[in-house]
Each structure stands twice: as structure tokens, then as C-alpha cells.
Tab-separated table of C-alpha atoms and ligand atoms in Angstrom:
chain	number	residue	atom	x	y	z
A	131	MET	CA	172.091	13.467	-93.853
A	132	PHE	CA	171.853	16.930	-92.423
A	133	ILE	CA	172.914	18.768	-89.277
A	134	MET	CA	170.563	20.166	-86.649
A	135	LYS	CA	172.215	22.387	-84.086
A	136	PHE	CA	170.235	23.409	-81.017
A	137	GLY	CA	171.321	26.332	-78.842
A	138	GLY	CA	170.934	26.672	-75.093
A	139	SER	CA	167.440	28.158	-75.365
A	140	SER	CA	166.159	24.961	-77.047
A	141	LEU	CA	167.202	23.070	-73.908
A	142	GLN	CA	166.349	25.613	-71.258
A	143	THR	CA	163.585	23.727	-69.454
A	144	PRO	CA	162.443	20.084	-69.481
A	145	GLU	CA	159.390	21.243	-71.442
A	146	ARG	CA	161.569	22.944	-74.094
A	147	LEU	CA	163.786	19.893	-74.287
A	148	ARG	CA	160.741	17.692	-74.965
A	149	GLU	CA	159.671	20.029	-77.774
A	150	THR	CA	163.173	19.901	-79.219
A	151	ALA	CA	163.090	16.092	-79.151
A	152	ALA	CA	159.738	16.225	-80.947
A	153	ILE	CA	161.346	18.351	-83.674
A	154	VAL	CA	164.102	15.740	-84.028
A	155	ARG	CA	161.525	12.947	-84.273
A	156	LYS	CA	159.770	14.780	-87.107
A	157	HIS	CA	163.031	14.862	-89.066
A	158	GLN	CA	164.160	11.346	-88.166
A	159	HIS	CA	163.725	9.978	-91.709
A	160	LEU	CA	166.194	12.594	-93.063
A	161	ARG	CA	169.076	11.266	-90.907
A	162	PRO	CA	169.743	14.186	-88.595
A	163	PHE	CA	173.135	14.568	-86.885
A	164	LEU	CA	172.714	16.731	-83.806
A	165	VAL	CA	175.019	19.344	-82.320
A	166	LEU	CA	174.084	20.770	-78.929
A	167	SER	CA	175.071	23.772	-76.846
A	168	ALA	CA	175.040	23.728	-73.072
A	169	MET	CA	171.505	23.758	-71.633
A	170	GLY	CA	169.976	27.164	-70.877
A	171	HIS	CA	172.548	29.497	-69.338
A	172	THR	CA	174.904	26.780	-68.150
A	173	THR	CA	177.991	28.272	-69.803
A	174	GLU	CA	177.481	31.573	-67.935
A	175	ASP	CA	176.818	29.584	-64.744
A	176	LEU	CA	180.100	27.712	-65.217
A	177	VAL	CA	181.950	31.001	-65.666
A	178	ASP	CA	180.372	32.209	-62.399
A	179	ALA	CA	181.154	28.917	-60.660
A	180	GLY	CA	184.831	29.317	-61.601
A	181	ARG	CA	184.867	32.820	-60.122
A	182	SER	CA	183.143	31.653	-56.949
A	183	ALA	CA	185.642	28.797	-56.580
A	184	LEU	CA	188.431	31.363	-56.665
A	185	ASN	CA	186.657	32.970	-53.708
A	186	GLN	CA	186.472	29.613	-51.907
A	187	ARG	CA	182.792	29.046	-52.693
A	188	ILE	CA	181.674	25.871	-54.477
A	189	GLU	CA	178.323	26.430	-56.179
A	190	ALA	CA	175.700	23.717	-56.392
A	191	ARG	CA	173.542	25.504	-58.966
A	192	ILE	CA	174.756	23.599	-62.039
A	193	GLU	CA	174.262	20.235	-60.394
A	194	THR	CA	170.768	21.162	-59.195
A	195	PHE	CA	169.767	22.510	-62.618
A	196	HIS	CA	170.782	19.339	-64.464
A	197	ARG	CA	169.329	17.001	-61.841
A	198	THR	CA	165.961	18.752	-62.264
A	199	PHE	CA	165.943	17.595	-65.887
A	200	LEU	CA	166.723	14.013	-64.953
A	201	SER	CA	163.772	13.735	-62.620
A	202	ALA	CA	161.387	15.747	-64.835
A	203	LEU	CA	162.243	13.628	-67.883
A	204	ASP	CA	162.187	10.361	-66.001
A	205	LEU	CA	165.834	9.555	-66.731
A	206	SER	CA	168.214	7.527	-64.628
A	207	LEU	CA	169.583	9.739	-61.876
A	208	GLU	CA	173.047	8.241	-62.375
A	209	CYS	CA	173.295	9.302	-65.998
A	210	VAL	CA	175.579	12.248	-65.288
A	211	ASP	CA	176.971	11.305	-61.876
A	212	THR	CA	180.533	10.810	-63.088
A	213	LEU	CA	180.608	14.157	-64.854
A	214	LEU	CA	179.078	16.026	-61.929
A	215	SER	CA	181.602	14.601	-59.497
A	216	GLU	CA	184.442	15.487	-61.905
A	217	LEU	CA	183.060	19.024	-62.067
A	218	TYR	CA	182.953	19.189	-58.286
A	219	SER	CA	186.588	18.024	-58.048
A	220	LEU	CA	187.668	20.579	-60.618
A	221	LEU	CA	185.962	23.440	-58.748
A	222	LYS	CA	187.494	22.185	-55.504
A	223	GLY	CA	190.897	22.156	-57.210
A	224	ILE	CA	190.440	25.719	-58.457
A	225	SER	CA	189.505	26.874	-54.947
A	226	LEU	CA	192.490	25.093	-53.374
A	227	ILE	CA	195.063	26.348	-55.835
A	228	GLY	CA	193.422	29.773	-56.111
A	229	GLU	CA	194.127	29.961	-59.826
A	230	LEU	CA	192.055	29.650	-62.975
A	231	THR	CA	194.176	29.553	-66.136
A	232	PRO	CA	192.633	29.744	-69.629
A	233	LYS	CA	193.407	26.034	-69.991
A	234	THR	CA	191.472	25.173	-66.828
A	235	GLN	CA	188.703	27.565	-67.850
A	236	ASP	CA	188.200	25.582	-71.074
A	237	THR	CA	187.972	22.297	-69.183
A	238	LEU	CA	185.509	23.946	-66.804
A	239	LEU	CA	183.256	25.283	-69.599
A	240	SER	CA	183.325	21.935	-71.430
A	241	PHE	CA	181.104	20.434	-68.739
A	242	GLY	CA	178.087	22.353	-70.057
A	243	GLU	CA	178.047	20.687	-73.475
A	244	ARG	CA	179.115	17.311	-72.074
A	245	LEU	CA	176.192	17.272	-69.640
A	246	SER	CA	173.850	18.459	-72.347
A	247	VAL	CA	174.539	15.672	-74.900
A	248	ARG	CA	174.310	12.951	-72.261
A	249	ILE	CA	170.946	14.124	-70.995
A	250	PHE	CA	169.457	14.767	-74.440
A	251	SER	CA	170.702	11.505	-75.902
A	252	ALA	CA	169.376	9.564	-72.898
A	253	TYR	CA	166.009	11.228	-73.424
A	254	LEU	CA	165.926	10.386	-77.148
A	255	ASN	CA	166.646	6.762	-76.272
A	256	ARG	CA	163.917	6.772	-73.659
A	257	ILE	CA	161.295	7.950	-76.163
A	258	GLY	CA	162.345	5.347	-78.707
A	259	LEU	CA	164.768	7.309	-80.902
A	260	PRO	CA	168.016	5.310	-80.823
A	261	SER	CA	170.850	7.739	-80.230
A	262	SER	CA	174.471	7.921	-79.045
A	263	HIS	CA	176.292	10.865	-77.524
A	264	TYR	CA	179.753	12.102	-78.475
A	265	ASP	CA	182.129	14.559	-76.881
A	266	GLY	CA	183.696	16.788	-79.560
A	267	TRP	CA	187.032	14.933	-79.447
A	268	ASP	CA	185.352	11.544	-79.823
A	269	ALA	CA	183.575	12.949	-82.876
A	270	GLY	CA	186.972	13.875	-84.379
A	271	ILE	CA	187.297	17.576	-83.496
A	272	LEU	CA	191.007	18.352	-83.175
A	273	THR	CA	192.069	21.923	-82.417
A	274	ASP	CA	195.196	23.968	-81.824
A	275	SER	CA	196.056	24.980	-78.246
A	276	GLN	CA	194.746	28.541	-78.161
A	277	TYR	CA	192.655	28.066	-75.056
A	278	THR	CA	189.325	29.957	-74.979
A	279	HIS	CA	189.447	30.538	-78.755
A	280	ALA	CA	190.969	27.433	-80.301
A	281	GLU	CA	190.880	26.833	-84.041
A	282	VAL	CA	189.682	23.587	-85.530
A	283	LEU	CA	192.532	21.895	-87.437
A	284	PRO	CA	191.945	20.701	-91.013
A	285	GLU	CA	192.802	17.071	-90.067
A	286	SER	CA	189.508	17.075	-88.191
A	287	SER	CA	187.527	16.410	-91.388
A	288	GLU	CA	189.036	12.975	-91.920
A	289	ARG	CA	188.733	12.141	-88.238
A	290	ILE	CA	185.079	13.213	-88.168
A	291	ARG	CA	184.253	10.976	-91.133
A	292	HIS	CA	186.045	8.140	-89.416
A	293	ALA	CA	184.285	8.704	-86.086
A	294	LEU	CA	180.743	9.339	-87.324
A	295	GLY	CA	180.588	7.993	-90.875
A	296	LEU	CA	179.171	4.597	-89.945
A	297	GLU	CA	176.950	5.688	-87.077
A	298	THR	CA	173.459	4.307	-87.517
A	299	LYS	CA	171.863	5.812	-84.420
A	300	ILE	CA	171.213	9.562	-84.130
A	301	PRO	CA	174.562	11.074	-83.072
A	302	VAL	CA	174.343	13.849	-80.483
A	303	VAL	CA	177.616	15.780	-80.511
A	304	THR	CA	178.823	18.515	-78.162
A	305	GLY	CA	179.226	21.896	-79.842
A	306	PHE	CA	181.923	24.359	-78.781
A	307	ILE	CA	184.576	21.912	-77.497
A	308	GLY	CA	187.473	19.820	-78.775
A	309	LYS	CA	190.925	18.649	-77.752
A	310	ASP	CA	194.355	19.717	-78.904
A	311	GLY	CA	197.147	17.370	-80.049
A	312	GLN	CA	198.258	16.792	-76.440
A	313	GLY	CA	194.773	15.739	-75.397
A	314	ASN	CA	193.905	18.939	-73.523
A	315	ILE	CA	190.322	20.171	-73.695
A	316	THR	CA	189.834	23.397	-75.680
A	317	THR	CA	186.860	25.612	-76.542
A	318	LEU	CA	186.172	27.400	-79.819
A	319	GLY	CA	185.080	30.708	-78.281
A	320	ARG	CA	181.655	31.734	-76.963
A	321	GLY	CA	178.880	30.813	-79.349
A	322	GLY	CA	181.216	28.202	-80.879
A	323	SER	CA	178.555	25.532	-81.360
A	324	ASP	CA	177.497	27.034	-84.686
A	325	LEU	CA	181.069	26.518	-85.851
A	326	THR	CA	181.042	22.883	-84.710
A	327	ALA	CA	177.852	22.373	-86.728
A	328	SER	CA	179.509	23.861	-89.835
A	329	VAL	CA	182.656	21.808	-89.412
A	330	LEU	CA	180.699	18.570	-89.036
A	331	GLY	CA	178.472	19.457	-91.976
A	332	GLN	CA	181.457	20.155	-94.193
A	333	ALA	CA	183.267	16.947	-93.190
A	334	LEU	CA	180.214	14.755	-93.676
A	335	GLY	CA	178.866	16.433	-96.817
A	336	ALA	CA	175.575	17.439	-95.199
A	337	LYS	CA	172.705	18.551	-97.446
A	338	GLU	CA	171.889	21.382	-95.086
A	339	ILE	CA	172.973	22.755	-91.736
A	340	GLN	CA	170.153	23.966	-89.538
A	341	LEU	CA	170.879	26.305	-86.663
A	342	TRP	CA	167.860	26.248	-84.358
A	343	LYS	CA	167.513	29.453	-82.347
A	344	ASP	CA	164.773	31.477	-80.727
A	345	VAL	CA	164.111	33.798	-83.676
A	346	ASP	CA	162.404	33.202	-87.019
A	347	GLY	CA	165.573	33.969	-88.906
A	348	ILE	CA	167.174	37.158	-90.098
A	349	LEU	CA	164.804	40.094	-90.466
A	350	SER	CA	164.715	42.892	-93.035
A	351	ALA	CA	164.771	45.510	-90.238
A	352	ASP	CA	164.521	45.826	-86.478
A	353	PRO	CA	160.846	45.033	-85.718
A	354	ARG	CA	160.922	47.541	-82.856
A	355	LEU	CA	161.379	50.314	-85.419
A	356	VAL	CA	159.584	48.717	-88.347
A	357	PRO	CA	156.634	46.580	-87.276
A	358	ALA	CA	156.240	45.360	-90.873
A	359	ALA	CA	159.778	43.914	-90.955
A	360	ALA	CA	159.765	40.464	-92.526
A	361	THR	CA	161.968	37.371	-92.296
A	362	LEU	CA	164.414	37.160	-95.188
A	363	GLU	CA	163.959	33.880	-97.018
A	364	ARG	CA	167.327	33.718	-98.752
A	365	LEU	CA	170.534	35.596	-98.207
A	366	SER	CA	174.003	35.368	-99.726
A	367	PHE	CA	176.898	34.877	-97.351
A	368	VAL	CA	178.273	38.380	-98.004
A	369	GLU	CA	174.900	39.909	-97.226
A	370	ALA	CA	174.628	37.827	-94.058
A	371	ALA	CA	178.090	38.976	-92.999
A	372	GLU	CA	177.162	42.650	-93.494
A	373	LEU	CA	173.959	42.152	-91.556
A	374	ALA	CA	175.711	40.406	-88.697
A	375	TYR	CA	178.335	43.109	-88.436
A	376	PHE	CA	175.824	45.900	-88.190
A	377	GLY	CA	173.635	44.537	-85.508
A	378	ALA	CA	171.636	41.452	-86.503
A	379	LYS	CA	173.106	39.301	-83.735
A	380	VAL	CA	171.561	36.064	-84.922
A	381	LEU	CA	174.763	34.657	-86.326
A	382	HIS	CA	178.508	35.115	-86.253
A	383	PRO	CA	179.441	34.958	-89.957
A	384	THR	CA	182.829	33.271	-89.438
A	385	SER	CA	181.065	30.375	-87.778
A	386	ILE	CA	179.478	29.347	-91.060
A	387	LEU	CA	182.567	29.740	-93.255
A	388	PRO	CA	183.304	25.976	-93.404
A	389	ALA	CA	179.751	25.397	-94.620
A	390	MET	CA	180.078	28.140	-97.232
A	391	ASP	CA	183.397	26.660	-98.452
A	392	ALA	CA	181.613	23.393	-99.045
A	393	LYS	CA	178.612	25.195	-100.595
A	394	ILE	CA	176.277	23.769	-97.959
A	395	PRO	CA	173.302	26.004	-97.217
A	396	VAL	CA	172.848	27.099	-93.602
A	397	ARG	CA	169.296	27.593	-92.405
A	398	ILE	CA	168.317	29.571	-89.310
A	399	LYS	CA	165.225	28.001	-87.732
A	400	ASN	CA	163.010	28.974	-84.827
A	401	HIS	CA	162.360	26.251	-82.266
A	402	ARG	CA	159.278	28.145	-81.079
A	403	ASP	CA	157.785	27.942	-84.568
A	404	PRO	CA	159.215	24.845	-86.290
A	405	SER	CA	157.010	25.086	-89.375
A	406	HIS	CA	158.397	28.516	-90.270
A	407	PRO	CA	160.947	28.110	-93.104
A	408	GLY	CA	163.432	30.503	-91.486
A	409	THR	CA	166.312	32.116	-93.388
A	410	VAL	CA	168.688	30.239	-95.709
A	411	ILE	CA	172.227	31.526	-96.193
A	412	PHE	CA	174.098	30.287	-99.228
A	413	GLU	CA	177.430	30.856	-100.931
A	414	GLY	CA	177.179	32.784	-104.187
A	415	GLU	CA	175.726	35.837	-105.832
A	416	SER	CA	172.678	37.309	-104.189
A	417	VAL	CA	169.485	36.227	-105.840
A	418	LYS	CA	167.578	39.412	-105.342
A	419	SER	CA	168.694	42.770	-106.550
A	420	GLY	CA	167.834	45.867	-104.613
A	421	VAL	CA	167.822	46.601	-100.924
A	422	ILE	CA	166.945	43.558	-98.845
A	423	ALA	CA	167.441	44.896	-95.343
A	424	ILE	CA	167.953	48.080	-93.356
A	425	ILE	CA	170.042	47.917	-90.223
A	426	TYR	CA	171.543	50.412	-87.812
A	427	LYS	CA	173.913	51.066	-84.966
A	428	SER	CA	173.172	54.041	-82.751
A	429	ASN	CA	175.207	55.955	-80.201
A	430	GLN	CA	178.205	56.419	-82.493
A	431	THR	CA	180.702	59.253	-82.556
A	432	LEU	CA	181.357	61.064	-85.797
A	433	VAL	CA	184.959	62.228	-86.116
A	434	HIS	CA	186.135	64.700	-88.703
A	435	ILE	CA	189.890	65.001	-89.148
A	436	GLU	CA	191.366	67.705	-91.360
A	437	SER	CA	195.040	67.828	-92.216
A	438	THR	CA	196.659	71.141	-91.246
A	439	ARG	CA	199.987	70.423	-92.854
A	440	MET	CA	200.240	69.111	-96.319
A	441	LEU	CA	201.315	65.577	-95.555
A	442	GLY	CA	200.188	64.493	-98.985
A	443	GLN	CA	197.147	62.272	-99.076
A	444	SER	CA	198.831	58.900	-98.696
A	445	GLY	CA	201.059	60.083	-95.856
A	446	PHE	CA	198.102	61.662	-94.112
A	447	LEU	CA	195.878	58.566	-94.340
A	448	ALA	CA	198.730	56.251	-93.349
A	449	THR	CA	199.561	58.377	-90.285
A	450	VAL	CA	195.947	58.507	-89.152
A	451	PHE	CA	195.372	54.784	-89.621
A	452	GLN	CA	198.572	53.959	-87.774
A	453	ILE	CA	197.227	55.900	-84.797
A	454	PHE	CA	193.952	53.953	-84.949
A	455	ALA	CA	195.890	50.711	-85.083
A	456	ASP	CA	198.074	51.753	-82.122
A	457	LEU	CA	195.004	52.632	-80.069
A	458	GLY	CA	193.101	49.532	-81.157
A	459	ILE	CA	190.253	51.660	-82.518
A	460	SER	CA	188.026	50.060	-85.097
A	461	VAL	CA	186.282	52.316	-87.547
A	462	ASP	CA	182.891	51.511	-89.036
A	463	VAL	CA	182.097	53.999	-91.774
A	464	ILE	CA	184.622	56.197	-93.464
A	465	ALA	CA	184.798	58.814	-96.207
A	466	THR	CA	187.991	60.558	-97.280
A	467	SER	CA	189.042	63.514	-99.371
A	468	GLU	CA	192.468	64.850	-100.256
A	469	VAL	CA	193.010	66.450	-96.855
A	470	SER	CA	190.227	65.210	-94.617
A	471	ILE	CA	188.702	62.051	-93.209
A	472	SER	CA	185.245	61.624	-91.742
A	473	LEU	CA	184.568	58.438	-89.850
A	474	THR	CA	182.462	56.883	-87.156
A	475	LEU	CA	183.557	54.934	-84.139
A	476	SER	CA	182.189	53.927	-80.777
A	477	GLY	CA	183.609	53.286	-77.358
A	478	ALA	CA	187.067	54.703	-78.140
A	479	ASP	CA	189.187	56.903	-75.869
A	480	LEU	CA	188.627	60.159	-77.751
A	481	ASN	CA	191.009	62.216	-75.610
A	482	GLU	CA	193.943	59.998	-76.435
A	483	LEU	CA	192.976	60.005	-80.111
A	484	ILE	CA	192.759	63.797	-80.249
A	485	LYS	CA	196.096	64.149	-78.447
A	486	ARG	CA	197.820	61.931	-81.024
A	487	ILE	CA	196.269	63.607	-84.056
A	488	LYS	CA	196.551	67.244	-82.962
A	489	PRO	CA	200.177	67.758	-84.095
A	490	PHE	CA	199.230	67.509	-87.745
A	491	ALA	CA	195.457	67.843	-88.050
A	492	THR	CA	192.393	69.406	-86.491
A	493	VAL	CA	189.837	67.041	-85.011
A	494	ARG	CA	186.141	67.674	-84.516
A	495	THR	CA	183.968	65.086	-82.821
A	496	SER	CA	180.241	64.896	-82.334
A	497	ARG	CA	178.356	62.240	-80.454
A	498	SER	CA	174.887	60.712	-80.630
A	499	LYS	CA	174.969	59.692	-84.292
A	500	SER	CA	173.480	56.619	-85.909
A	501	ILE	CA	174.804	54.561	-88.769
A	502	LEU	CA	172.021	53.348	-90.955
A	503	SER	CA	172.982	50.742	-93.545
A	504	LEU	CA	171.095	49.558	-96.586
A	505	ILE	CA	172.117	46.000	-97.435
A	506	GLY	CA	171.629	44.527	-100.864
A	507	THR	CA	172.996	44.589	-104.371
A	508	ALA	CA	172.035	47.755	-106.161
A	509	THR	CA	171.743	47.429	-109.910
A	510	SER	CA	172.144	51.169	-110.241
A	511	SER	CA	173.983	53.220	-107.646
A	512	SER	CA	172.486	56.480	-108.813
A	513	ARG	CA	168.969	55.152	-108.573
A	514	LEU	CA	169.585	53.778	-105.093
A	515	LEU	CA	171.103	57.028	-103.862
A	516	GLU	CA	168.365	59.036	-105.503
A	517	THR	CA	165.705	57.034	-103.657
A	518	VAL	CA	167.542	57.511	-100.359
A	519	MET	CA	168.060	61.237	-100.756
A	520	ARG	CA	164.622	61.961	-102.068
A	521	ALA	CA	162.959	60.076	-99.193
A	522	LEU	CA	165.061	61.731	-96.510
A	523	ASN	CA	164.883	65.152	-98.055
A	524	ARG	CA	161.103	64.990	-98.171
A	525	GLU	CA	161.166	64.441	-94.403
A	526	LYS	CA	163.838	67.130	-93.900
A	527	ILE	CA	166.219	64.597	-92.404
A	528	ASP	CA	169.802	65.710	-92.721
A	529	VAL	CA	172.366	63.116	-93.829
A	530	GLN	CA	175.716	63.970	-92.280
A	531	MET	CA	177.834	61.535	-94.199
A	532	ILE	CA	177.373	58.781	-96.719
A	533	SER	CA	179.475	55.834	-97.798
A	534	HIS	CA	178.640	53.702	-100.791
A	535	GLY	CA	181.213	50.984	-101.416
A	536	ALA	CA	182.302	49.554	-104.729
A	537	SER	CA	180.792	46.195	-103.763
A	538	LYS	CA	177.417	47.944	-103.597
A	539	ILE	CA	176.389	45.517	-100.868
A	540	ASN	CA	176.367	48.145	-98.167
A	541	THR	CA	175.387	51.796	-98.367
A	542	SER	CA	175.760	53.562	-95.031
A	543	LEU	CA	174.377	56.923	-93.952
A	544	ILE	CA	174.971	58.861	-90.784
A	545	VAL	CA	172.058	60.656	-89.136
A	546	GLU	CA	171.393	62.078	-85.671
A	547	ASP	CA	170.350	59.461	-83.087
A	548	GLY	CA	167.182	61.497	-82.575
A	549	GLU	CA	166.243	61.047	-86.250
A	550	LEU	CA	167.066	57.352	-86.442
A	551	LYS	CA	163.597	55.994	-85.901
A	552	ARG	CA	162.058	58.282	-88.501
A	553	SER	CA	164.878	57.645	-90.977
A	554	VAL	CA	164.519	53.876	-90.779
A	555	ALA	CA	160.762	54.095	-91.199
A	556	VAL	CA	161.003	56.476	-94.168
A	557	LEU	CA	163.648	54.404	-95.939
A	558	TYR	CA	161.869	51.146	-95.249
A	559	ASP	CA	158.812	52.609	-96.843
A	560	ALA	CA	160.809	53.908	-99.827
A	561	PHE	CA	162.398	50.525	-100.544
A	562	PHE	CA	159.811	48.034	-99.298
A	563	GLY	CA	156.560	50.017	-99.366
A	564	GLY	CA	153.803	48.129	-101.118
A	565	LYS	CA	156.022	45.064	-101.537
A	566	GLU	CA	154.541	43.135	-98.622
B	135	LIG	N1	177.680	27.097	-74.760
B	135	LIG	C1	178.619	27.949	-75.442
B	135	LIG	C2	178.263	29.386	-75.192
B	135	LIG	O1	177.271	29.665	-74.554
B	135	LIG	C3	178.684	27.669	-76.900
B	135	LIG	C4	177.411	27.949	-77.681
B	135	LIG	O2	176.349	28.098	-77.095
B	135	LIG	O3	177.486	28.001	-78.903
B	135	LIG	O4	178.990	30.239	-75.623
B	136	LIG	MG1	174.963	29.164	-74.796
């Protein structure tokens, strides 16, 4: 068996939903277990509906949207009546009490996925693919009680096997939601359906977990800057995590950890182009040596801190990092020397930072910088750095800082925002040129 998870965009219109069902039919012989997100933008709409209810307005948009599918797909109009009237009562309750706690918010958002699996499963049955729908808790997902970002408890694995192990029809399970030990509905955090897919895959020993999205997979560079950017066929988990952190928003790496623990490959697939193989992420050493992708983050601030008093290196670093921790500032790229630190950050309150550091160090900041990261395992650091420097030097692009970690998975350079486009193009050519 294997898992197919479809996101909201695969269920955005009745036409899309039909295409998604056709993809399932094609894979029927491989025993797919399905995990679904809410249809289209339903989760956002539910968030809005909660806010409106607080302002004494009950929105009909969600009901209308889902009813459109029922008529377009020729499904019984009663199929989601119970749920829709429960949703209405909940919104009414929120408007009467004038309060929306995180616990209630989770129950509210759960309606998206619950509506989605009922409609999709009914449609599969109608077109002759026997299927049954499951709410997360009926499929065995047990969580703690951290509403809006609950964690799946390890006991879930056994419960999932018990709930789904003998299912002979195609199970269609809600992503994103579960219940805690007291039976309260919880959600796993926005985008949590990928995590549900991983958890189910791990519990059931899936051969593969497919996450169907609206992109071909993970690309070697931003196609807006590098038209020749290509889909990466295979990627180790560590590489995928680096890519996700620095901008490739296809996947949240923690959501596939359960799959990686169980050594189950996760494949990103494009529902607009089902025959494309997509990108496979696997646990283990990377298969390719050399740079596999170039990514960036622009609009960063470069901060240079120089110790004025001799705090001693460890005291100096500890003091500076304590200030970052106190201010909740997260640093991306960093380079240190005995008495100075250069680092990049974005969106931090610089005035407060400068005020706290001034007593023992001078601070210089400059904005409009870009972090450009080369991802991949370099066999030789000196060769990699030589290629970078030679390429940039030829174009007279000034590198303001560089960080090359011991893991050699990520080499980051800082350049001016204005030189980003050129830098990416030049480096892409240096590492990928002629390799098409
Ligand atoms: N529907 C939820 C969200 O939009 C979960 C998901 O799509 O993964 O965040
Ligand atoms: Mg969604």
C-alpha cells in the first residue's frame, strides 16, 4: 500500500476534484490510502467565518462552496447536511458567547477536512471506486492537547493499524485533525495534512508517501531567476530541510520526519502533470555530490558586532546570543572571529538590539542584502569555494560575507540585493552550465 495526500488545490473546483479522482483510479491497483486537506481555501474561509461570528455575522460562504460541489458532481445533497448544520450551530455559539478560544478554533477548522473527505469519498463511490471516509480520530490519530499545534502521540501508530489495517475499500482520511485523550478535537498546525500522511505511512508501513501539490517538485533554483532551473529527482532529507528553510516553500521538513524515521520515501507530485515523476526525498546520504540547488532570501539585514571591551570570546558570544534569545531574534547566517560577529537577520527590532549591545560592543547594520545558499555535498571545500569566488570575481560581484559549515551541505554568501539576480545566474552557470 502507499499514501496519496492531496492538498486543497487538488480539490479546488469540481473539475479539479474529478481529475484528482482520475489520478486515484489510475493507482487503484497499488492500494492507495488517501489523506485530504480541506477543499480549496476552506481553512482560510473558516478562520474568516470565526472572526465574522465574533462580529455577529454568520457567513454562508462555506456552505455555498461545498453545496456547489454536490450539485456539480451529482452527489446526494444530504451528504454533508449534518456537518453543515453543526458548523452553523458552532458559529452561532461563537457569536452568542463572543469568544473564540484556541480549543473552539480547532473544532471550527476541523470542518474543512471533515467536509472534504465526505464529498470526495462519496464521489469515488459514485464513479465505481469503493471507498470509506474517516475523520482523523476514527483513523487512530491521538494527539496531546496543545490546541492549534497539537502533537501526534506515539500510541497513534497501533491505533491506526487497528483502525485501517483491515480496510478493503479505499480509505479517505482527513489530514490536519485529531482528538486528544479527553475526546476534544485538535489540529496539527497549518499545513498539517502532510504530517498526517507521514504518520499514517509510518504506522502502516507504506511503500511510498506521495504529497500531491501544484508544483512539479523541488527545483534546483527559482525559475524566475533561472529559467533553466530543473526539478530535482532525488534529495536527501537534510538537503530537503536546508532547501525548505531557505525559501523552497513546497514542504515543511518536520512534517515528513515520521516517514524518514521509518525510511519511507516521500515523493512530491504535481496534480497538474501526473506523469511527471516529481521529487523523491529519502533518508540517508545524498546520492549526488556537488551543488544540487541554489536558493536565496533577499531583503536581509547584515549586522556586524565588534566587541569594545575584552569580554573574552566565549563571554562575548554568550552575551550576544543571550540578547538574541531575549529578543526572540533568529539569525540565519553567521561568521565569528575573536572579537567580532557578522550575521544576517530579517524583521527584527534593530533599535532595541542596538540599545542592548551598545554597552559592550559597536554595532553596524546595513540593509538590502541577500543570502544566497548553495545546497549539496561538496567533495572538496576548496574546489567549491574556488568555483564560487572565481565566478563572482569575474563578474565583479562583491561577496560581503561567507559561511561554509562543517556539514558542507550549505554554503551561504551575502551579496547586495541589487546583485542577487546576477549572482544566482552566474553561480548557476558555474555549477550547472552544460549539465542540462
Ligand atoms: N487545511 C489545513 C491548512 O490549510 C491543513 C493542510 O492543508 O495541510 O492549513
Ligand atoms: Mg489548505
